[in-house]
Amino acid sequence: MARSRSTVPELPLFSTIASDLPIDETSSTGINSSLATDLGCPSRKSIRHSRRNKKYIHHQRSLSEANLYHHEQASLSPDVAETSKCRHRQSKRHLLVEIERLKRENQHLLNAGYASSDVKLRALEGRIVELHSSKQQLEQEREALSRRINEDSETISKLRLRSKELAQDVFMLKNLVMRMNTELSKAQSRLHQYQSKEDAVVTISEDSGLADHRSHSESRSSVKPSWSRAEMNAMAPLLEALEETIAEKDELIGNYKREMELFINRSKEIIAENENLHAQLVEANKKGEVTYAEWKVLTREAAMTREQNELLLRQTKLNQSKLNELHTAYQARLTELTLDHEQAEEKCQQSRTEVFV
């Protein structure tokens, strides 16, 4: 009896049964935990797999219990067998309780997995809807941006073409201003040279009391240097030069008018003096108080006076025609310069507006 009791293992019955179970039996808790972790988003395949595992575990437990019972019945004595039966019943009851607990835990995990899977599924569906709407919005934005890029590219091409045209216009205006500045510099240099020369004064003998008076404008003390081509881009020097030229022409015309008035007054004085002398000569001839020598002298003086009068009349006509020609030429030049000035101002204003735009 002692020997038979000594053959009974000292380990608890539940641990021996757990050791005699197959690998799938001992790993039921791991399987349940893995199922619980995998049930975050369960599927039909995982549910069938879990049910199949449960059936397999239950079958293996029943087989192991039967084998253990037969083994103990064959190896133990009747007393030990009775004791083992009691232990077997207790272990079986304990196993049933454990199985029920595991079933409840498994069911709870399944329910929790289903609930969490529904929540996650709804969240995923909402997320999918949001992503779809954001995708449509991004596509619309992309289409709008593509259209905007196309419009901007067209606008940029138009602006580039316009800038090329403006560059050509500016280049043409620069060349035009450079040529005008060159010609204006030449004209100003010639005008300064002409003004620096003094006109000869023609006088007649003091006996006749006649003189040809011709006034001349004062020569300038310093000649302005011709401005360099570095300023050809600026319109201000050109306009200033045009204003200066117009002022010089006006001054020259005024000088000629004053000279003409002086010449007319001098001619009137000479004519009045000649008429007085002629009247005196006629009166002297009537009285007969003039001698032959005096008559010759008077005749000679009268001839000289007549010649002088003719010369003065010719000179007056020449001066009048010359003055008329000069007046006409300077009037035409003034009109031309005025038109050039207006055109230059208009071009300058157009170029400024185009550059600022």
mmCIF file of N, CA and C in Angstrom, residues 167-239:
data_model
loop_
_atom_site.group_PDB
_atom_site.id
_atom_site.type_symbol
_atom_site.label_atom_id
_atom_site.label_comp_id
_atom_site.label_asym_id
_atom_site.label_seq_id
_atom_site.Cartn_x
_atom_site.Cartn_y
_atom_site.Cartn_z
ATOM 1 N N ALA A 167 10.438 97.635 -76.069
ATOM 2 C CA ALA A 167 11.897 97.750 -76.172
ATOM 3 C C ALA A 167 12.306 98.259 -77.554
ATOM 4 N N GLN A 168 11.631 97.749 -78.602
ATOM 5 C CA GLN A 168 11.916 98.238 -79.949
ATOM 6 C C GLN A 168 11.563 99.715 -80.091
ATOM 7 N N ASP A 169 10.402 100.111 -79.527
ATOM 8 C CA ASP A 169 10.010 101.522 -79.591
ATOM 9 C C ASP A 169 11.000 102.407 -78.846
ATOM 10 N N VAL A 170 11.425 101.945 -77.679
ATOM 11 C CA VAL A 170 12.391 102.727 -76.896
ATOM 12 C C VAL A 170 13.727 102.840 -77.635
ATOM 13 N N PHE A 171 14.142 101.739 -78.273
ATOM 14 C CA PHE A 171 15.386 101.773 -79.043
ATOM 15 C C PHE A 171 15.272 102.758 -80.205
ATOM 16 N N MET A 172 14.118 102.746 -80.889
ATOM 17 C CA MET A 172 13.907 103.677 -81.996
ATOM 18 C C MET A 172 13.907 105.119 -81.495
ATOM 19 N N LEU A 173 13.230 105.357 -80.357
ATOM 20 C CA LEU A 173 13.205 106.707 -79.799
ATOM 21 C C LEU A 173 14.600 107.163 -79.367
ATOM 22 N N LYS A 174 15.377 106.238 -78.809
ATOM 23 C CA LYS A 174 16.749 106.588 -78.431
ATOM 24 C C LYS A 174 17.570 107.007 -79.653
ATOM 25 N N ASN A 175 17.450 106.227 -80.733
ATOM 26 C CA ASN A 175 18.176 106.589 -81.954
ATOM 27 C C ASN A 175 17.709 107.939 -82.494
ATOM 28 N N LEU A 176 16.374 108.154 -82.461
ATOM 29 C CA LEU A 176 15.835 109.419 -82.950
ATOM 30 C C LEU A 176 16.329 110.590 -82.114
ATOM 31 N N VAL A 177 16.316 110.434 -80.805
ATOM 32 C CA VAL A 177 16.793 111.504 -79.922
ATOM 33 C C VAL A 177 18.286 111.749 -80.122
ATOM 34 N N MET A 178 19.048 110.676 -80.329
ATOM 35 C CA MET A 178 20.486 110.835 -80.549
ATOM 36 C C MET A 178 20.754 111.627 -81.834
ATOM 37 N N ARG A 179 20.013 111.273 -82.902
ATOM 38 C CA ARG A 179 20.205 112.004 -84.159
ATOM 39 C C ARG A 179 19.779 113.470 -84.017
ATOM 40 N N MET A 180 18.640 113.691 -83.373
ATOM 41 C CA MET A 180 18.178 115.062 -83.168
ATOM 42 C C MET A 180 19.162 115.855 -82.322
ATOM 43 N N ASN A 181 19.722 115.221 -81.321
ATOM 44 C CA ASN A 181 20.711 115.898 -80.474
ATOM 45 C C ASN A 181 21.972 116.250 -81.262
ATOM 46 N N THR A 182 22.381 115.327 -82.134
ATOM 47 C CA THR A 182 23.569 115.589 -82.958
ATOM 48 C C THR A 182 23.339 116.777 -83.886
ATOM 49 N N GLU A 183 22.199 116.748 -84.582
ATOM 50 C CA GLU A 183 21.881 117.844 -85.490
ATOM 51 C C GLU A 183 21.710 119.155 -84.733
ATOM 52 N N LEU A 184 21.090 119.096 -83.583
ATOM 53 C CA LEU A 184 20.890 120.305 -82.784
ATOM 54 C C LEU A 184 22.217 120.859 -82.277
ATOM 55 N N SER A 185 23.122 119.981 -81.894
ATOM 56 C CA SER A 185 24.444 120.433 -81.457
ATOM 57 C C SER A 185 25.197 121.124 -82.589
ATOM 58 N N LYS A 186 25.095 120.538 -83.796
ATOM 59 C CA LYS A 186 25.737 121.175 -84.954
ATOM 60 C C LYS A 186 25.128 122.548 -85.234
ATOM 61 N N ALA A 187 23.797 122.625 -85.204
ATOM 62 C CA ALA A 187 23.128 123.901 -85.469
ATOM 63 C C ALA A 187 23.481 124.944 -84.417
ATOM 64 N N GLN A 188 23.553 124.531 -83.169
ATOM 65 C CA GLN A 188 23.915 125.472 -82.112
ATOM 66 C C GLN A 188 25.354 125.961 -82.256
ATOM 67 N N SER A 189 26.247 125.056 -82.636
ATOM 68 C CA SER A 189 27.641 125.479 -82.838
ATOM 69 C C SER A 189 27.744 126.480 -83.991
ATOM 70 N N ARG A 190 27.010 126.221 -85.098
ATOM 71 C CA ARG A 190 27.024 127.166 -86.219
ATOM 72 C C ARG A 190 26.428 128.514 -85.805
ATOM 73 N N LEU A 191 25.346 128.469 -85.021
ATOM 74 C CA LEU A 191 24.714 129.708 -84.575
ATOM 75 C C LEU A 191 25.639 130.509 -83.669
ATOM 76 N N HIS A 192 26.354 129.840 -82.780
ATOM 77 C CA HIS A 192 27.294 130.548 -81.910
ATOM 78 C C HIS A 192 28.447 131.152 -82.715
ATOM 79 N N GLN A 193 28.907 130.429 -83.726
ATOM 80 C CA GLN A 193 29.962 130.980 -84.579
ATOM 81 C C GLN A 193 29.463 132.205 -85.350
ATOM 82 N N TYR A 194 28.212 132.106 -85.798
ATOM 83 C CA TYR A 194 27.647 133.234 -86.542
ATOM 84 C C TYR A 194 27.459 134.437 -85.636
ATOM 85 N N GLN A 195 27.048 134.201 -84.405
ATOM 86 C CA GLN A 195 26.841 135.316 -83.492
ATOM 87 C C GLN A 195 28.151 135.927 -83.007
ATOM 88 N N SER A 196 29.231 135.157 -83.049
ATOM 89 C CA SER A 196 30.519 135.677 -82.574
ATOM 90 C C SER A 196 31.176 136.644 -83.561
ATOM 91 N N LYS A 197 30.724 136.580 -84.806
ATOM 92 C CA LYS A 197 31.315 137.480 -85.816
ATOM 93 C C LYS A 197 30.658 138.864 -85.737
ATOM 94 N N GLU A 198 31.402 139.862 -86.023
ATOM 95 C CA GLU A 198 30.882 141.234 -86.028
ATOM 96 C C GLU A 198 30.570 141.648 -87.458
ATOM 97 N N ASP A 199 29.413 142.297 -87.613
ATOM 98 C CA ASP A 199 29.016 142.811 -88.935
ATOM 99 C C ASP A 199 29.748 144.128 -89.237
ATOM 100 N N ALA A 200 30.129 144.244 -90.479
ATOM 101 C CA ALA A 200 30.800 145.490 -90.898
ATOM 102 C C ALA A 200 29.787 146.640 -90.972
ATOM 103 N N VAL A 201 30.221 147.762 -90.568
ATOM 104 C CA VAL A 201 29.359 148.956 -90.568
ATOM 105 C C VAL A 201 29.757 149.836 -91.769
ATOM 106 N N VAL A 202 28.780 150.056 -92.646
ATOM 107 C CA VAL A 202 29.010 150.876 -93.853
ATOM 108 C C VAL A 202 28.590 152.321 -93.558
ATOM 109 N N THR A 203 29.493 153.224 -93.790
ATOM 110 C CA THR A 203 29.213 154.656 -93.548
ATOM 111 C C THR A 203 29.356 155.458 -94.846
ATOM 112 N N ILE A 204 28.683 156.519 -94.904
ATOM 113 C CA ILE A 204 28.757 157.439 -96.055
ATOM 114 C C ILE A 204 29.445 158.736 -95.595
ATOM 115 N N SER A 205 29.941 159.496 -96.496
ATOM 116 C CA SER A 205 30.711 160.707 -96.164
ATOM 117 C C SER A 205 29.914 161.658 -95.288
ATOM 118 N N GLU A 206 30.650 162.380 -94.473
ATOM 119 C CA GLU A 206 30.012 163.280 -93.522
ATOM 120 C C GLU A 206 29.414 164.509 -94.209
ATOM 121 N N ASP A 207 29.889 164.817 -95.444
ATOM 122 C CA ASP A 207 29.358 165.996 -96.130
ATOM 123 C C ASP A 207 27.888 165.815 -96.470
ATOM 124 N N SER A 208 27.563 164.610 -96.905
ATOM 125 C CA SER A 208 26.162 164.370 -97.268
ATOM 126 C C SER A 208 25.271 164.260 -96.053
ATOM 127 N N GLY A 209 25.895 164.029 -94.925
ATOM 128 C CA GLY A 209 25.112 163.899 -93.694
ATOM 129 C C GLY A 209 24.280 162.642 -93.631
ATOM 130 N N LEU A 210 24.629 161.661 -94.514
ATOM 131 C CA LEU A 210 23.859 160.417 -94.578
ATOM 132 C C LEU A 210 24.727 159.265 -94.108
ATOM 133 N N ALA A 211 24.184 158.349 -93.528
ATOM 134 C CA ALA A 211 24.906 157.152 -93.052
ATOM 135 C C ALA A 211 23.962 155.960 -93.050
ATOM 136 N N ASP A 212 24.553 154.847 -93.372
ATOM 137 C CA ASP A 212 23.774 153.585 -93.346
ATOM 138 C C ASP A 212 23.988 152.929 -91.989
ATOM 139 N N HIS A 213 22.972 152.987 -91.191
ATOM 140 C CA HIS A 213 23.073 152.468 -89.808
ATOM 141 C C HIS A 213 22.575 151.023 -89.758
ATOM 142 N N ARG A 214 23.439 150.173 -89.333
ATOM 143 C CA ARG A 214 23.077 148.743 -89.188
ATOM 144 C C ARG A 214 23.521 148.273 -87.796
ATOM 145 N N SER A 215 22.585 147.939 -86.995
ATOM 146 C CA SER A 215 22.877 147.444 -85.638
ATOM 147 C C SER A 215 23.124 145.946 -85.663
ATOM 148 N N HIS A 216 23.900 145.522 -84.787
ATOM 149 C CA HIS A 216 24.215 144.091 -84.678
ATOM 150 C C HIS A 216 24.069 143.669 -83.213
ATOM 151 N N SER A 217 23.694 142.470 -83.035
ATOM 152 C CA SER A 217 23.508 141.917 -81.675
ATOM 153 C C SER A 217 24.853 141.651 -81.033
ATOM 154 N N GLU A 218 24.867 141.777 -79.739
ATOM 155 C CA GLU A 218 26.104 141.577 -78.989
ATOM 156 C C GLU A 218 26.517 140.119 -79.037
ATOM 157 N N SER A 219 27.820 139.926 -79.259
ATOM 158 C CA SER A 219 28.337 138.551 -79.267
ATOM 159 C C SER A 219 28.418 138.028 -77.842
ATOM 160 N N ARG A 220 28.151 136.797 -77.713
ATOM 161 C CA ARG A 220 28.154 136.176 -76.379
ATOM 162 C C ARG A 220 29.579 135.967 -75.882
ATOM 163 N N SER A 221 29.740 136.242 -74.609
ATOM 164 C CA SER A 221 31.076 136.136 -74.019
ATOM 165 C C SER A 221 31.567 134.700 -73.967
ATOM 166 N N SER A 222 30.687 133.802 -73.688
ATOM 167 C CA SER A 222 31.080 132.390 -73.588
ATOM 168 C C SER A 222 30.103 131.559 -74.383
ATOM 169 N N VAL A 223 30.632 130.615 -75.131
ATOM 170 C CA VAL A 223 29.813 129.725 -75.952
ATOM 171 C C VAL A 223 29.532 128.470 -75.153
ATOM 172 N N LYS A 224 28.274 128.094 -75.118
ATOM 173 C CA LYS A 224 27.912 126.890 -74.370
ATOM 174 C C LYS A 224 28.471 125.656 -75.053
ATOM 175 N N PRO A 225 29.092 124.796 -74.343
ATOM 176 C CA PRO A 225 29.603 123.561 -74.968
ATOM 177 C C PRO A 225 28.452 122.650 -75.367
ATOM 178 N N SER A 226 28.671 121.957 -76.462
ATOM 179 C CA SER A 226 27.637 121.001 -76.906
ATOM 180 C C SER A 226 27.563 119.850 -75.920
ATOM 181 N N TRP A 227 26.363 119.559 -75.492
ATOM 182 C CA TRP A 227 26.183 118.520 -74.468
ATOM 183 C C TRP A 227 26.464 117.157 -75.055
ATOM 184 N N SER A 228 26.992 116.315 -74.224
ATOM 185 C CA SER A 228 27.495 115.009 -74.666
ATOM 186 C C SER A 228 26.359 114.083 -75.032
ATOM 187 N N ARG A 229 26.726 112.990 -75.682
ATOM 188 C CA ARG A 229 25.736 111.989 -76.075
ATOM 189 C C ARG A 229 25.324 111.095 -74.924
ATOM 190 N N ALA A 230 25.996 111.249 -73.800
ATOM 191 C CA ALA A 230 25.607 110.426 -72.646
ATOM 192 C C ALA A 230 24.227 110.803 -72.142
ATOM 193 N N GLU A 231 23.768 112.070 -72.510
ATOM 194 C CA GLU A 231 22.457 112.511 -72.065
ATOM 195 C C GLU A 231 21.394 112.334 -73.141
ATOM 196 N N MET A 232 21.667 111.483 -74.119
ATOM 197 C CA MET A 232 20.722 111.369 -75.237
ATOM 198 C C MET A 232 19.422 110.727 -74.814
ATOM 199 N N ASN A 233 19.398 110.015 -73.687
ATOM 200 C CA ASN A 233 18.159 109.375 -73.257
ATOM 201 C C ASN A 233 17.198 110.354 -72.605
ATOM 202 N N ALA A 234 17.676 111.517 -72.206
ATOM 203 C CA ALA A 234 16.823 112.477 -71.510
ATOM 204 C C ALA A 234 16.218 113.440 -72.528
ATOM 205 N N MET A 235 14.965 113.747 -72.358
ATOM 206 C CA MET A 235 14.284 114.672 -73.251
ATOM 207 C C MET A 235 14.415 116.121 -72.786
ATOM 208 N N ALA A 236 14.789 116.310 -71.527
ATOM 209 C CA ALA A 236 14.870 117.673 -71.001
ATOM 210 C C ALA A 236 15.900 118.533 -71.742
ATOM 211 N N PRO A 237 17.117 118.050 -72.021
ATOM 212 C CA PRO A 237 18.068 118.894 -72.762
ATOM 213 C C PRO A 237 17.563 119.271 -74.144
ATOM 214 N N LEU A 238 16.906 118.346 -74.812
ATOM 215 C CA LEU A 238 16.388 118.633 -76.148
ATOM 216 C C LEU A 238 15.335 119.732 -76.092
ATOM 217 N N LEU A 239 14.417 119.622 -75.161
ATOM 218 C CA LEU A 239 13.375 120.640 -75.024
ATOM 219 C C LEU A 239 13.974 121.984 -74.614
#
